[in-house]
Short mmCIF file of C-alpha atoms and ligand atoms in Angstrom, two decimals:
data_model
loop_
_atom_site.label_atom_id
_atom_site.label_comp_id
_atom_site.label_asym_id
_atom_site.label_seq_id
_atom_site.Cartn_x
_atom_site.Cartn_y
_atom_site.Cartn_z
CA UNK A 1 58.24 -3.27 -162.47
CA UNK A 2 57.62 0.44 -162.79
CA UNK A 3 60.06 2.43 -164.91
CA UNK A 4 61.00 5.79 -163.38
CA UNK A 5 62.21 8.03 -166.21
CA UNK A 6 65.58 9.68 -165.54
CA UNK A 7 65.04 13.15 -167.00
CA UNK A 8 68.65 14.17 -166.46
CA UNK A 9 69.87 11.23 -168.50
CA UNK A 10 67.42 11.82 -171.35
CA UNK A 11 68.25 15.56 -171.32
CA UNK A 12 71.97 14.73 -171.50
CA UNK A 13 71.35 12.57 -174.58
CA UNK A 14 69.46 15.46 -176.24
CA UNK A 15 72.29 17.87 -175.37
CA UNK A 16 74.84 15.46 -176.92
CA UNK A 17 72.78 15.40 -180.12
CA UNK A 18 72.55 19.23 -180.08
CA UNK A 19 76.36 19.53 -179.72
CA UNK A 20 76.92 17.15 -182.63
CA UNK A 21 74.37 18.99 -184.79
CA UNK A 22 75.79 22.42 -184.02
CA UNK A 23 79.36 21.24 -184.77
CA UNK A 24 78.23 19.69 -188.05
CA UNK A 25 76.50 22.94 -189.06
CA UNK A 26 79.68 24.93 -188.38
CA UNK A 27 81.78 22.44 -190.37
CA UNK A 28 79.37 22.48 -193.32
CA UNK A 29 78.51 26.18 -193.47
CA UNK A 30 80.76 28.13 -191.09
CA UNK A 31 77.65 29.19 -189.15
CA UNK A 32 77.88 29.22 -185.36
CA UNK A 33 74.52 28.80 -183.60
CA UNK A 34 73.58 31.85 -181.48
CA UNK A 35 71.12 32.30 -178.59
CA UNK A 36 70.16 35.54 -176.83
CA UNK A 37 68.50 35.37 -173.42
CA UNK A 38 66.88 38.49 -171.98
CA UNK A 39 66.00 38.95 -168.32
CA UNK A 40 64.39 42.01 -166.75
CA UNK A 41 64.38 42.68 -163.00
CA UNK A 42 65.63 40.93 -159.89
CA UNK A 43 63.59 37.77 -159.41
CA UNK A 44 66.16 35.29 -157.99
CA UNK A 45 64.46 32.16 -159.43
CA UNK A 46 64.37 33.72 -162.92
CA UNK A 47 68.05 34.71 -162.63
CA UNK A 48 68.92 31.12 -161.71
CA UNK A 49 66.99 29.74 -164.72
CA UNK A 50 68.54 32.26 -167.10
CA UNK A 51 72.09 31.53 -165.88
CA UNK A 52 71.59 27.83 -166.55
CA UNK A 53 70.22 28.58 -170.02
CA UNK A 54 73.17 30.84 -170.92
CA UNK A 55 75.66 28.35 -169.47
CA UNK A 56 74.14 25.42 -171.35
CA UNK A 57 74.20 27.42 -174.60
CA UNK A 58 77.98 27.90 -174.14
CA UNK A 59 78.40 24.19 -173.36
CA UNK A 60 76.65 23.40 -176.63
CA UNK A 61 79.23 25.52 -178.46
CA UNK A 62 76.75 28.33 -179.23
CA UNK A 63 77.34 32.05 -179.23
CA UNK A 64 75.55 32.86 -175.97
CA UNK A 65 74.42 36.41 -175.28
CA UNK A 66 72.68 37.44 -172.06
CA UNK A 67 70.98 40.83 -171.65
CA UNK A 68 70.29 41.64 -168.01
CA UNK A 69 68.03 44.69 -167.77
CA UNK A 70 67.11 46.61 -164.61
CA UNK A 71 63.67 46.36 -162.97
CA UNK A 72 62.75 49.90 -164.14
CA UNK A 73 63.24 49.08 -167.87
CA UNK A 74 60.41 50.56 -169.96
CA UNK A 75 58.24 48.73 -172.48
CA UNK A 76 59.89 50.78 -175.27
CA UNK A 77 63.42 49.94 -174.15
CA UNK A 78 62.62 46.23 -174.07
CA UNK A 79 60.84 46.42 -177.45
CA UNK A 80 63.90 48.18 -178.94
CA UNK A 81 66.22 45.48 -177.63
CA UNK A 82 64.06 42.75 -179.21
CA UNK A 83 64.18 44.60 -182.56
CA UNK A 84 67.99 44.77 -182.33
CA UNK A 85 68.18 41.03 -181.57
CA UNK A 86 65.74 40.28 -184.42
CA UNK A 87 68.11 42.04 -186.84
CA UNK A 88 71.29 40.40 -185.50
CA UNK A 89 72.28 37.77 -188.09
CA UNK A 90 74.54 35.95 -185.60
CA UNK A 91 71.56 35.12 -183.35
CA UNK A 92 69.15 32.30 -184.24
CA UNK A 93 67.16 32.18 -181.01
CA UNK A 94 65.72 34.85 -178.71
CA UNK A 95 64.24 34.06 -175.30
CA UNK A 96 62.67 36.69 -173.05
CA UNK A 97 62.42 35.18 -169.59
CA UNK A 98 58.92 35.27 -168.07
CA UNK A 99 57.35 36.56 -165.96
CA UNK A 100 58.34 40.16 -166.71
CA UNK A 101 58.03 42.79 -163.94
CA UNK A 102 54.39 43.83 -163.42
CA UNK A 103 54.62 47.20 -165.22
CA UNK A 104 55.63 45.48 -168.49
CA UNK A 105 53.21 43.83 -170.91
CA UNK A 106 54.76 40.54 -172.03
CA UNK A 107 52.37 39.70 -174.88
CA UNK A 108 53.42 42.44 -177.38
CA UNK A 109 57.07 41.70 -176.56
CA UNK A 110 56.70 37.96 -177.24
CA UNK A 111 54.73 38.64 -180.44
CA UNK A 112 57.44 41.06 -181.66
CA UNK A 113 60.09 38.30 -181.68
CA UNK A 114 60.58 36.99 -185.24
CA UNK A 115 58.70 33.64 -185.34
CA UNK A 116 61.80 31.90 -186.77
CA UNK A 117 63.81 33.08 -183.72
CA UNK A 118 61.06 32.33 -181.17
CA UNK A 119 62.77 29.35 -179.53
CA UNK A 120 60.16 29.43 -176.73
CA UNK A 121 57.46 28.59 -179.30
CA UNK A 122 55.17 31.28 -177.88
CA UNK A 123 54.58 33.38 -181.03
CA UNK A 124 51.08 32.94 -182.50
CA UNK A 125 52.69 31.85 -185.80
CA UNK A 126 54.40 28.95 -184.02
CA UNK A 127 51.28 28.12 -181.97
CA UNK A 128 49.29 28.16 -185.24
CA UNK A 129 51.77 25.91 -187.07
CA UNK A 130 51.56 23.40 -184.23
CA UNK A 131 47.74 23.60 -184.26
CA UNK A 132 47.65 22.89 -188.00
CA UNK A 133 50.07 19.98 -187.61
CA UNK A 134 53.02 21.74 -189.31
CA UNK A 135 55.58 20.34 -186.87
CA UNK A 136 58.49 20.70 -189.26
CA UNK A 137 57.87 24.38 -190.04
CA UNK A 138 57.50 25.97 -186.62
CA UNK A 139 59.14 25.89 -183.20
CA UNK A 140 57.45 24.03 -180.34
CA UNK A 141 57.35 25.28 -176.76
CA UNK A 142 60.20 23.59 -174.83
CA UNK A 143 58.42 21.90 -171.92
CA UNK A 144 55.77 20.10 -174.01
CA UNK A 145 58.48 19.21 -176.56
CA UNK A 146 60.50 17.68 -173.69
CA UNK A 147 57.51 15.78 -172.28
CA UNK A 148 56.84 14.46 -175.78
CA UNK A 149 60.39 13.04 -176.00
CA UNK A 150 59.51 10.87 -172.97
CA UNK A 151 56.21 9.79 -174.54
CA UNK A 152 57.89 8.84 -177.83
CA UNK A 153 60.77 7.00 -176.15
CA UNK A 154 58.14 4.99 -174.24
CA UNK A 155 55.50 4.37 -176.93
CA UNK A 156 57.27 5.07 -180.25
CA UNK A 157 56.37 7.69 -182.87
CA UNK A 158 52.80 6.49 -183.49
CA UNK A 159 50.30 6.70 -180.62
CA UNK A 160 47.37 5.28 -182.63
CA UNK A 161 44.74 3.70 -180.38
CA UNK A 162 46.12 5.24 -177.17
CA UNK A 163 44.06 7.57 -174.98
CA UNK A 164 45.97 10.59 -173.70
CA UNK A 165 44.65 12.96 -171.03
CA UNK A 166 46.32 16.30 -170.38
CA UNK A 167 45.26 18.01 -167.14
CA UNK A 168 45.74 21.76 -167.64
CA UNK A 169 44.88 24.03 -170.57
CA UNK A 170 47.58 26.74 -170.50
CA UNK A 171 49.04 28.23 -173.68
CA UNK A 172 52.53 27.51 -172.34
CA UNK A 173 51.92 23.81 -171.77
CA UNK A 174 48.47 22.16 -171.85
CA UNK A 175 47.37 23.27 -175.30
CA UNK A 176 50.68 22.60 -177.13
CA UNK A 177 51.06 19.23 -175.31
CA UNK A 178 47.60 18.19 -176.49
CA UNK A 179 48.46 19.24 -180.06
CA UNK A 180 51.68 17.19 -180.03
CA UNK A 181 49.85 14.10 -178.77
CA UNK A 182 47.16 14.60 -181.40
CA UNK A 183 49.76 15.01 -184.16
CA UNK A 184 51.15 11.60 -183.07
CA UNK A 185 47.64 10.07 -183.51
CA UNK A 186 46.68 9.76 -179.82
CA UNK A 187 43.03 10.27 -178.84
CA UNK A 188 43.34 13.37 -176.69
CA UNK A 189 41.28 14.84 -173.86
CA UNK A 190 42.18 18.18 -172.29
CA UNK A 191 40.90 18.19 -168.70
CA UNK A 192 40.93 21.20 -166.35
CA UNK A 193 39.46 22.65 -163.16
CA UNK A 194 35.92 22.64 -164.61
CA UNK A 195 36.04 19.01 -165.78
CA UNK A 196 33.34 16.74 -164.34
CA UNK A 197 34.67 13.57 -162.65
CA UNK A 198 38.34 14.36 -163.23
CA UNK A 199 39.50 11.09 -161.55
CA UNK A 200 37.21 9.11 -163.89
CA UNK A 201 38.50 10.95 -166.98
CA UNK A 202 42.11 10.32 -165.89
CA UNK A 203 41.48 6.60 -165.31
CA UNK A 204 40.80 6.31 -169.03
CA UNK A 205 44.31 7.54 -169.91
CA UNK A 206 47.05 5.32 -171.30
CA UNK A 207 49.16 8.49 -171.20
CA UNK A 208 48.36 10.90 -168.35
CA UNK A 209 50.06 14.30 -168.33
CA UNK A 210 49.54 16.56 -165.30
CA UNK A 211 50.25 20.30 -165.45
CA UNK A 212 47.98 22.04 -162.97
CA UNK A 213 50.27 23.43 -160.25
CA UNK A 214 48.52 21.61 -157.41
CA UNK A 215 50.86 19.57 -155.22
CA UNK A 216 50.26 15.80 -155.43
CA UNK A 217 46.70 16.21 -156.75
CA UNK A 218 46.74 13.07 -158.93
CA UNK A 219 46.17 10.04 -156.69
CA UNK A 220 46.79 6.32 -157.33
CA UNK A 221 43.10 5.62 -158.02
CA UNK A 222 43.15 8.21 -160.86
CA UNK A 223 45.77 6.16 -162.73
CA UNK A 224 44.91 3.35 -165.14
CA UNK A 225 47.05 0.28 -164.30
CA UNK A 226 50.02 0.20 -166.69
CA UNK A 227 49.66 3.85 -167.74
CA UNK A 228 52.48 6.28 -168.55
CA UNK A 229 52.34 9.24 -166.15
CA UNK A 230 54.17 12.48 -166.99
CA UNK A 231 54.31 15.03 -164.16
CA UNK A 232 54.94 18.61 -165.27
CA UNK A 233 54.16 20.25 -161.90
CA UNK A 234 56.85 21.81 -159.72
CA UNK A 235 55.43 22.80 -156.33
CA UNK A 236 57.37 23.79 -153.25
CA UNK A 237 55.70 22.54 -150.07
CA UNK A 238 56.59 22.72 -146.38
CA UNK A 239 58.70 19.78 -145.18
CA UNK A 240 58.74 19.98 -141.37
CA UNK A 241 60.22 16.44 -141.29
CA UNK A 242 63.46 17.96 -142.73
CA UNK A 243 63.56 20.58 -139.98
CA UNK A 244 61.82 23.81 -139.11
CA UNK A 245 61.18 26.13 -142.06
CA UNK A 246 62.44 23.52 -144.59
CA UNK A 247 60.65 22.80 -147.86
CA UNK A 248 60.77 20.27 -150.68
CA UNK A 249 59.68 20.06 -154.32
CA UNK A 250 56.80 17.84 -155.37
CA UNK A 251 54.90 17.46 -158.61
CA UNK A 252 51.19 17.43 -159.40
CA UNK A 253 51.24 13.64 -159.01
CA UNK A 254 51.38 11.77 -155.68
CA UNK A 255 54.52 9.94 -156.83
CA UNK A 256 54.92 7.09 -154.32
CA UNK A 257 51.34 5.80 -154.61
CA UNK A 258 50.98 6.40 -158.37
CA UNK A 259 54.30 4.64 -159.08
CA UNK A 260 52.69 1.44 -157.76
CA UNK A 261 49.97 1.59 -160.45
CA UNK A 262 51.74 3.18 -163.47
CA UNK A 263 54.11 1.29 -165.79
CA UNK A 264 56.18 4.42 -166.50
CA UNK A 265 56.33 7.61 -164.42
CA UNK A 266 58.44 10.76 -164.21
CA UNK A 267 59.78 12.00 -160.86
CA UNK A 268 59.86 15.60 -159.58
CA UNK A 269 62.52 16.90 -159.48
CA UNK A 270 64.56 15.14 -162.17
CA UNK A 271 61.81 14.37 -164.70
CA UNK A 272 60.46 16.92 -167.17
CA UNK A 273 62.43 19.81 -165.57
CA UNK A 274 65.87 19.05 -167.07
CA UNK A 275 64.26 18.54 -170.50
CA UNK A 276 63.09 22.16 -170.80
CA UNK A 277 66.60 23.58 -171.17
CA UNK A 278 67.66 20.70 -173.42
CA UNK A 279 64.75 21.41 -175.80
CA UNK A 280 65.57 25.13 -175.77
CA UNK A 281 69.04 24.22 -177.09
CA UNK A 282 67.42 21.84 -179.60
CA UNK A 283 65.08 24.60 -180.85
CA UNK A 284 68.02 27.01 -181.20
CA UNK A 285 70.08 24.65 -183.33
CA UNK A 286 66.94 23.81 -185.39
CA UNK A 287 66.47 27.57 -186.02
CA UNK A 288 70.12 27.87 -187.08
CA UNK A 289 69.82 24.96 -189.56
CA UNK A 290 66.69 26.49 -191.10
CA UNK A 291 68.33 29.92 -191.41
CA UNK A 292 71.25 28.25 -193.22
CA UNK A 293 68.79 26.56 -195.62
CA UNK A 294 69.60 23.08 -194.25
CA UNK A 295 67.19 20.35 -193.16
CA UNK A 296 66.94 20.65 -189.39
CA UNK A 297 67.70 17.67 -187.15
CA UNK A 298 64.91 16.06 -185.09
CA UNK A 299 65.23 15.46 -181.37
N1 LIG B 301 59.73 31.16 -167.21
C1 LIG B 301 59.50 29.90 -166.75
N2 LIG B 301 59.54 29.02 -167.78
C2 LIG B 301 59.78 29.72 -168.89
C3 LIG B 301 59.94 29.37 -170.26
O1 LIG B 301 59.85 28.20 -170.67
N3 LIG B 301 60.20 30.39 -171.11
C4 LIG B 301 60.28 31.67 -170.69
N4 LIG B 301 60.54 32.60 -171.60
N5 LIG B 301 60.15 32.04 -169.44
C5 LIG B 301 59.90 31.06 -168.54
#
């Protein structure tokens, strides 16, 4: 029997743990966890994401601050806002929603966020801590952290002897995911568009993680029987069967056929997606614990 991971359920359990941790911190120290979310411009999808992040922060009992800036915001104005948020003692996490409008350069903005408030895990200090295996000192990018919760709930904390293949080498996902798997003792391969015999490489994976942005690219004969398959892709494709002009979301994995071969698989939607916001809340409460000089909870 194949297990289909219910991402919403796992995310809800993480959120419960975040609420408990944030309450405990307030009781012990009087500190209320605070998250600032910054959005620039009018992209509707980004506005939807940011609203759910701000709403979830409130649900977790955090101070939740949202800065909505107009499309024509300058680099200097955005940089000044980040400096203000860096200095604000009531805020433990800062997230600048990406992508920024084209005239803005995101990299200097991200790198100007204090590493200890970088709840997106995108600062080079946090990327470096992850790369050196300092998992307890830095903050880990939310989507790989969420995918890793699934891996650990399936295989335990120690992945010794297991082969993991990550398809995709982005800074936002592929590289940090590979580092997390490596830190848990898996034998890790990072595959990408230039990999020779990608299906053959994937067939070697006990844990296969796909993050390429190509709808249903991973086929059943790429999957080792009994493997764990984590699908990080979110692709909108035409769905004429639902009516003219309709669309639907699919992952990077051909779910129906791969589910027949895998032992454990994540669906799209409802797999990794809900975990991203949950791990953002987790990172924020972790940052608040550290700021208060307390040992941070693990999620
Ligand atoms: N846009 C899409 N995903 C993300 C994310 O995880 N963090 C930020 N900052 N922007 C995003």
